[in-house]
Structure formats: C-alpha cells, structure tokens
C-alpha cells in the first residue's frame, strides 16, 4: 500500500510541474498578410478590417480563437496599425467582459511573417504552445483534437514542433488552382504518423516531374503524396518555432522558408506534423477569389456558427434568412418590383429601387441602389450609392463609392474607397480603381506588402481626375486623363485606374472575384490536353528506362554530360574573361588559381583549359593593331612569348599539346581566319618556345593523315616543318 | 480456361549468371530443385490449379530448351499442353515475348516468370485485369525479407533485417491502379513522380515494400503493338511496364487502326474512372465552381487513357522469385518451413519429410522443417536442421547439416559440417570438410579437412 501511495505521490508530483506550468492557450494573430494581393484596397484599410459578408475579417478569426478556448491573443499589426488598434479598442474583444484577452503588438519595420515572429519572440510573451494564424482566416474547426495530438506528440518526441491543419481540396485539373484561388500544393506525408515530409506550394509549372529525395523512403516503407490538400494556415506551434525564426534570420515566409527549410535542411531534426480536418471548415482569404469563395461559403452556412443570422457578432444580428439563402436585414427598403436572387445578403438600412435585380451578391449597410440596376456576384460594401440603370457584374465595390447612372462594371472590377464613376461609363474587366495613385515603383518582391503605405493615414487625393470612358490608355502608366470636354454627357468621376503590374495582366483572371472566363478555360484545357505529349517525350528522351540501353543499370547522369557539351563555348568565354583580368595586372599565379577553380566548377579537363587559354592569347595578338600578316605574326608571337608560362602550366602531356594544335586549327578555320596563312609559322614558333613538343606535332600530323582532304590543309601547310621535324628526330636517333 | 480467353506465356529464362555455380549446362535455372522439385514445376502446377493448361514456355538457349522440354513432356505428359520455344540468349524478357508474340491470339495474355514460387492464384490477377479492362495488371507482393527467417545461428547478427528494396511503387488511394513504378537502378535514386498523374488522382501512395512479382496480365493487342513499335525495349519490367505506366494518361498504344474500334469503349470508361477517382469530395460546393465542371464536359475527350492495374497479394500469401543464391536458400527453407503447403508433400508429426526409403543411422536426428528424399542414407550421430537433402545421397557419420540445401547423389564423408550452404548434385565432400555459407558446383570434390567460408566452389 505504502508503495502504491508512493507511486501515486510520485506520479502526481510528476504531473505537478505541468499543472504549475500550465499556461493559458495563446495565439499569435498576424493582422497583416505581407502581400499585395488586396491592393489597391489595402492602401487605405488593412486587409483584416475589410468586410467579409459585412463583418471585418478579423472578427471571424477572433471569434474562432475564442470558441476554441484560446485565452490570450497577440495581434501583430504592421500596416495601418493605428486602424487595427483603434478597431480592437472599440470592439467587444477588449471590453472587460471578454473571455479573450487581446493584446496588440506593433512594429513598423516588419516586412514578412518571419519578421513578425521575431518581434514577438523579442517580446517574450509566448510561454508555451501557441496557435499561429493570420487575421484573415475563417474556420469553425474544433482545435481540441489537433491540440491534444500535438501535445501527445510533443511528450513522446520533443522535436515535433508544429502541427499544420490541412483540408481536402482538389485543385482544378485545368487551372491548377484550388477553389480558393491558391496554387496547388504538393505535400507528402507519412501515412501513420502524419509527419510532413515534403511541401511545395510554388511548384514550377514547367516541371513535369516531381522529384522527391530518396531519403523519404529510408525510414518508412511508404508515404502518401497529395496535391488535393489545402493548407489552412492554422498552425499549432511550440515555442521553438519562434526561436528558429530568430536563429534563421533569413526566414521570411512561413511556408516557403520556414516549412521548406525545416524539411529540406533537416534543422536539428525538427519535425512538422499535419492534422487533417474533414467536416469542419477552415480557409484563409488569400486573394480576391478566396474572398469570393469564402463569402459564398459563409452565406451557405458552411462556417456555422459564423454565419450572418446567428448572434455571434454584435452587429448584423438582425438578419433574417429567407428561402434560397437570401439574408435580409429587417430594415431593408426594397421595392416590390425588385428581385433578389439566391445567395444574397442585404445589410441594414439599404434601399433597392424598382425593377432592380440582385443575385449572388453581398450588399452592405446604408447602400442606395437605384432603379433597373442589375447586380450579379458583387460585393458592395457600405454607404455605396448606385444610381439607375447600372450593371454590375462580379465586382468589389468599397465603402462610399458612387456610381452614376448607367455605369457598367465588367467582371473582376475593384472600386476602392470613395471612387466616383461618371455617367454611362464602362469600366473594363479586371480594372482596379482607387483614389490613390498607383505607387510608381512596383517592388516585385511581394513580401514588401505595405512597405510604402505604412503611414496608415489616408491621404486625400491630390489630383482629381475623371475617368473617361473607353479610353485606351489603360495600359499606360497613370492613365489619368482630365476629362474636360471629352465626354459629351458631362459627367464627372474621381479616381485613378491602376494599370496591371508588369506581366501580371495575364494572370489577373486567376485571383479575381469573377469566374474564370470560358475562353480562358478552353485555352487552358487545350494546353492541358496538348501538354502531356511534350512531357512524355521529355520523359522518354531521358533514359529512365532501358529503352535506349539494354541494361538500364547505367541510367544516368546525362544532365552532367549535356551541360558539358553545351557549356563549352561559355567556358571559353569565362576563361577569356579571367585572362583579361590577368592583363590588367593580376598576378599570373592567381590567374592559374582562378582558371583552375573554373575548370573544377565546369567539370573540364586540363586540355579544355589549355585550348581556351590559347584562344585568349591568340585573340590578344589579333586585337593589337596590325596591317599585314607579318605584323600579325609579330604581335601574336609576342603575346605567346609573354604568356607561355601560363600556357605551359596546362600542357602537362602530349594530349594537351595536341588539343592546342586542334584548337588552333579551329581558330584558323572559324574564329579568326586571318591566322590561316600563318598557321605553320606560328606552329613552328610554338615549337621553338618549347610550348609544343615535337611528339605532339608529329602525332597530330599522323592523326590527321587519315582525315578528309579538307581537314588536312594545315597539315599540308606545315608539311615542310613536319618533315624537318621528322628528319631532325631521325638525326637525333642516329646520334644516339 | 478457355472461357477466360487467356493465353499463358512462361518465361523460363536460361542459365542465369547470377546463380553460378548452382546452374550449369545440365541444370538450367528452371530445373533447379527446390525441395527436390524443379522450380518451374511450382509455376506449372500453380497454373494447372487455375485451370490454365495451354502454355507456351520460352527458354533462352537451344540446349536449355531441349532439356526443359524433355523434362516437361516427361512430368506433365497428360496434364498440360505445353509448347516450348527457344530464343537466343540475352534477348531479354521483351525479346523472348517478341519471339512468340505472333502466335498469340487471345484477348489477354498472362505472362509468368518461371522462377516464381508463389501461392497467389493467377486467376485472381486475371480477374482483376478483366474487371478493370486494364492494359496491364501486375502482381505485387510484399518484398521478401532476406536471410534466415528464425533463430538460426547467424540470426543474431542480422538484426537489421530489412525488406529488400525491389521496387518503388505508386498506387492510387484504392490501391487498384498502378501510377508509378521504379525498378532496377532507379530504386536507389530520388523518386520522380509525374505531376500530371498526381494531378489526375490527387493522392499517390508511394511504397517501397512491394515487389513486382513478374506475373503480368497484358492486353494482347497492346502488347503486340509495343513489341512491334518499340524494338529497343528489352525487358518487361524495365521498359514495357514503366512505359505503359507513364503514358497511361496519354495513351499511345491504342492509336493504331485495328485496336481502336475495340478499345474505344474502354477508353471512355477508363477516363471516367480516373476522373471518378479525382472527384472532388465537395464539402463546401459553391455556385462558382460550376464553370469548371461544366467546361470539362464541354471539351472533346482529346486524350486517350489506358489503365495500369495492380493486384496486391495479401500478407498471408507466399511469393518469392528465385533470382539469386540467397533467394535459392531462402525459398528452399521456406518451402519446407513456413510455406510448406507449396511443397506438395505431407509432413510427418515432427514437421519434416523423410522418405520411407531413406535410412538413418543410430543417434542421428533430423529436425523439423527438414526434408530427406528417397534413397538417401545417413550414418550415425548425424544432425540435420532446417535443411533439404536430395535423392540418393550418402552421408557418413558425425555430419552436421544446418540451414543448407544438398542436391542429389551427393557424397558427404564422416565428420563434415555444412552450414548455410548449397551443395549441388554429384559433389563429394571428403572427411572433416567444413563449409560455411558456401556454394559447391556440380561434381566438385572438396578435399579432406579443408575449410571454406563464404566461397563459391566449382569445377573450372
């Protein structure tokens, strides 16, 4: 008994530290997506505060964190941090009654998630496992099981530092993107432990083969490869994750750097695991397409209880759900003749005029929609005025926009805050219109999201411009035209049309709210059907099988060989460049060193070096001013004399010397034909300077004996010299 | 099995170099005794049990063909209808098939390697093939675990007993379709998976613990086309099968005339199948996904596909190929041991087989999982453990035979000790010879008192 009690005592004391060390579940919420995908809207308002079905995105994330038992949330804000703080201070979350304690951490120099986590590490507020989430995530999953799994794994294996939440989602075969508009992710994980083995979210589309390291199969006999899993960007992390970000200060992106770095470099054996959710919802709003998809999902109640008609958020709880998924605030003023189609939400205080048709759309609060307006698949935020006869198709219309009579928005249009569009104007597809001018320098590095918008202050537009209809200047920078007399209707508008990023125009359809146009799909699927032919030929041409070689044991490193031949000219150039530096006074020995390292990196032989060097020397001779062959010979002989030490360094044996002669032939025939009459003279001077040996010249001559006549011109030219050599050597023999 | 319309080709090989010195001109690989029966008999009887009685046996080398033909006509005269075809040595499995391809007429062809020892019914592979109307169906079995299976003397050393890496296989989630296959030298390299196939299926299970057992069902027309058109293809395992697998989403095989009509329907259905596999389990379908599905239907089915299937043998089935000396020892051990139902003999109460005509001296013990064939004699105080001893062997006194295979007409004199070795026919081991992990070729004489370890002894 005593023993038993002792045991119990021991076990409870073993538990004790845990109880003491039990920290409230913490979460880090990144209120900055560190990308530019929501521009131009995000120039004026941070992404997390953009309304998603009339509720700011961050509300969804916080509500979920609250519901899964997170007690402390650190909201990291960077861009527009004042707005985020202000919003949070006024929200329910910071009221004393809130279960959740929300703390904001602010930093203005963070340009990536990696920087954000480093800032959080320095604050040393994280004491245990925490949930890492970005403020644009909508989920209703239960975290309990994933958290439990994570903790159990941690007990057994302290190296298991992260659990990623994933969800089934098959990317389209045609566009290779998921319904959320994100690129397909290729993952591999262990079927038993769910350990993540491979992660690739930026697969090179031209690459038709996925190559996985054989080490993946070293320990386990099997693994699964997926491209039908979606990364939910909800991670359960251990504190080590933060310190890893500290140690590897070059980690910026959570996935591309951190996850891949951990998997590929195998840092300290740390492991990442996955947790797949099946029936619950989790999605991150990464781009306009996911904005659209998630909005639809919310309205169709996939995210229950985070849906408009449940009193989850303080606001918009006075929603009434009608048939066909139509949500209407109680105080909506709707004309009898207006039609509201399926999956539509209309916020409070909005009015809809006669004969207007609205479907698949979200209308915010206090919007005023006139007569004969058609709105399909649009997201209209608050206080928008749409005058009569407008046609809106798959557009996002931000707060305070004013569309005058007869405006047509083609699919994919984004109208940022307070833009005004004049009468009868058609905004072409995928246009983005903002009161702010487009930043002139487009930093291609997408990590630098709000870098130039950090101020968080909305600048009032300095230039008021009028968008002229059908102006073809869309593609020119700042297509701002003063519409003084151009438009006979005399309407006025305010805003800049942003031109697409360089080269981004083609990809605009991918991330737009508008459905992918049928023509694009047809084109893509054509590619999809055509492509494989090429790919199979490629596969066939590489001898993966024994098709070309009876016993394919020797399948091979053809890549290396291929580059060898292809690079030969490049190599010559490199050597020449190095040699040029020698002219400017670099020590000869250093030149030899550099050429040697070139040789090793290009996998070349001494003979190649000798050939390339010789070419450079000859070129020097050619470059010096000369008027006759005699002068050319003089110059060349001088250069040869000057550089013979370096040359000799590479002439270890007869083979290399022959290589030089062959190279010389090539030079005379192809590169610098000026030398062809001088061939035998230079050859003999090379012999005299001990650069070439008699053996080399004689064996070159005998090698050429069997060659074509055309190949033998130089042998013939040097015939006398060769006979002389032969006789000389015979004499030598006789002397012996 | 005329109903099933399957023709059977058994590739019996010739005299494999890998099996020296066990094989010789007199004993081609197919006739190596496994538990005192030619290894080919295991395949032939397996086929007979599945009612596949019309066979073509292809042998490399005229001599070997004559010997094998003679043996078959003697042993299976009333039971099977066998045609033996000889092909030149070194033509490879594809070459061997090319030689007989023109005689094939049935819709499907079952191709079995002659060195296969298994109890997986070929009918099951054939049925899978038919059910999916596949172009090829391969039998996959758990990769063999090499080395002595149980607490042998050397058991302790081989703690790190790992299944041999034979193939890297990619399967779909239902484990019916073969999506990736690496053989030979590729197994040791990085895994290269085709993105298009992953995209079509969504999930590929990559496994290294399965072995291609060299039993395939092929659609005959496709096989003939490939053999015709790809005249560089040398081996089924390394060329034909990988080729079919990697082109399955973009089939080239059913392009030409004659087959097109008959395979048109198959193409349709197979495409639907892959599509079915890839179907998005729509948890949250949104109205906006419609154009995707819609457009796919709009498109002409420009791509032909064909199906490559796998039949995976259960864990309880035995499956091994006699393609190395190690495998030879393993199979002999297994056939009288854990896979004893394959041997076709009935075991005694002591779990061994001692022919009534065999003679045992006093104090001689023959342990379980042993076999002693007719006419063999053992002297006094001998000990035989987990070994197979052939016909008419004369074994002296104080001889220890452990974990070994002794073929026919072998003379072993007093005081010899044989461990983990293979002793071929007509060998003479003189007194006090000690062999450990050796192979002794036919007719060799090991002189008195010599000791050998891990050696291959054969007449020059």
Tab-separated table of C-alpha atoms in Angstrom, chain A residues 606-608 610-611 614 647-665 679 683 686-687 690-700 703:
chain	number	residue	atom	x	y	z
A	606	UNK	CA	43.309	20.454	-68.442
A	607	UNK	CA	43.117	20.168	-72.191
A	608	UNK	CA	39.980	22.326	-72.262
A	610	UNK	CA	44.775	24.897	-72.438
A	611	UNK	CA	42.575	25.286	-75.502
A	614	UNK	CA	45.390	29.549	-76.135
A	647	UNK	CA	50.130	28.029	-71.158
A	648	UNK	CA	52.791	25.595	-70.123
A	649	UNK	CA	51.066	25.174	-66.783
A	650	UNK	CA	48.240	23.448	-68.572
A	651	UNK	CA	50.364	21.495	-71.003
A	652	UNK	CA	51.123	18.562	-68.791
A	653	UNK	CA	51.257	15.970	-71.522
A	654	UNK	CA	51.234	15.422	-75.248
A	655	UNK	CA	47.453	15.123	-75.227
A	656	UNK	CA	47.004	18.692	-74.117
A	657	UNK	CA	49.501	19.905	-76.655
A	658	UNK	CA	47.589	18.159	-79.406
A	659	UNK	CA	44.463	19.780	-78.070
A	660	UNK	CA	46.136	23.146	-78.570
A	661	UNK	CA	47.013	22.350	-82.148
A	662	UNK	CA	43.461	21.231	-82.821
A	663	UNK	CA	42.181	24.375	-81.203
A	664	UNK	CA	44.491	26.412	-83.337
A	665	UNK	CA	43.131	24.730	-86.413
A	679	UNK	CA	49.454	28.520	-89.285
A	683	UNK	CA	53.249	26.398	-85.132
A	686	UNK	CA	55.319	27.470	-80.620
A	687	UNK	CA	57.765	24.633	-81.078
A	690	UNK	CA	59.049	24.867	-76.055
A	691	UNK	CA	55.294	25.214	-75.755
A	692	UNK	CA	54.694	22.367	-78.131
A	693	UNK	CA	56.856	19.309	-78.239
A	694	UNK	CA	57.927	17.504	-81.333
A	695	UNK	CA	55.971	14.426	-80.272
A	696	UNK	CA	52.765	16.386	-80.126
A	697	UNK	CA	53.221	17.890	-83.560
A	698	UNK	CA	54.186	14.594	-85.112
A	699	UNK	CA	51.325	12.681	-83.571
A	700	UNK	CA	48.939	15.416	-84.643
A	703	UNK	CA	46.436	11.559	-86.641
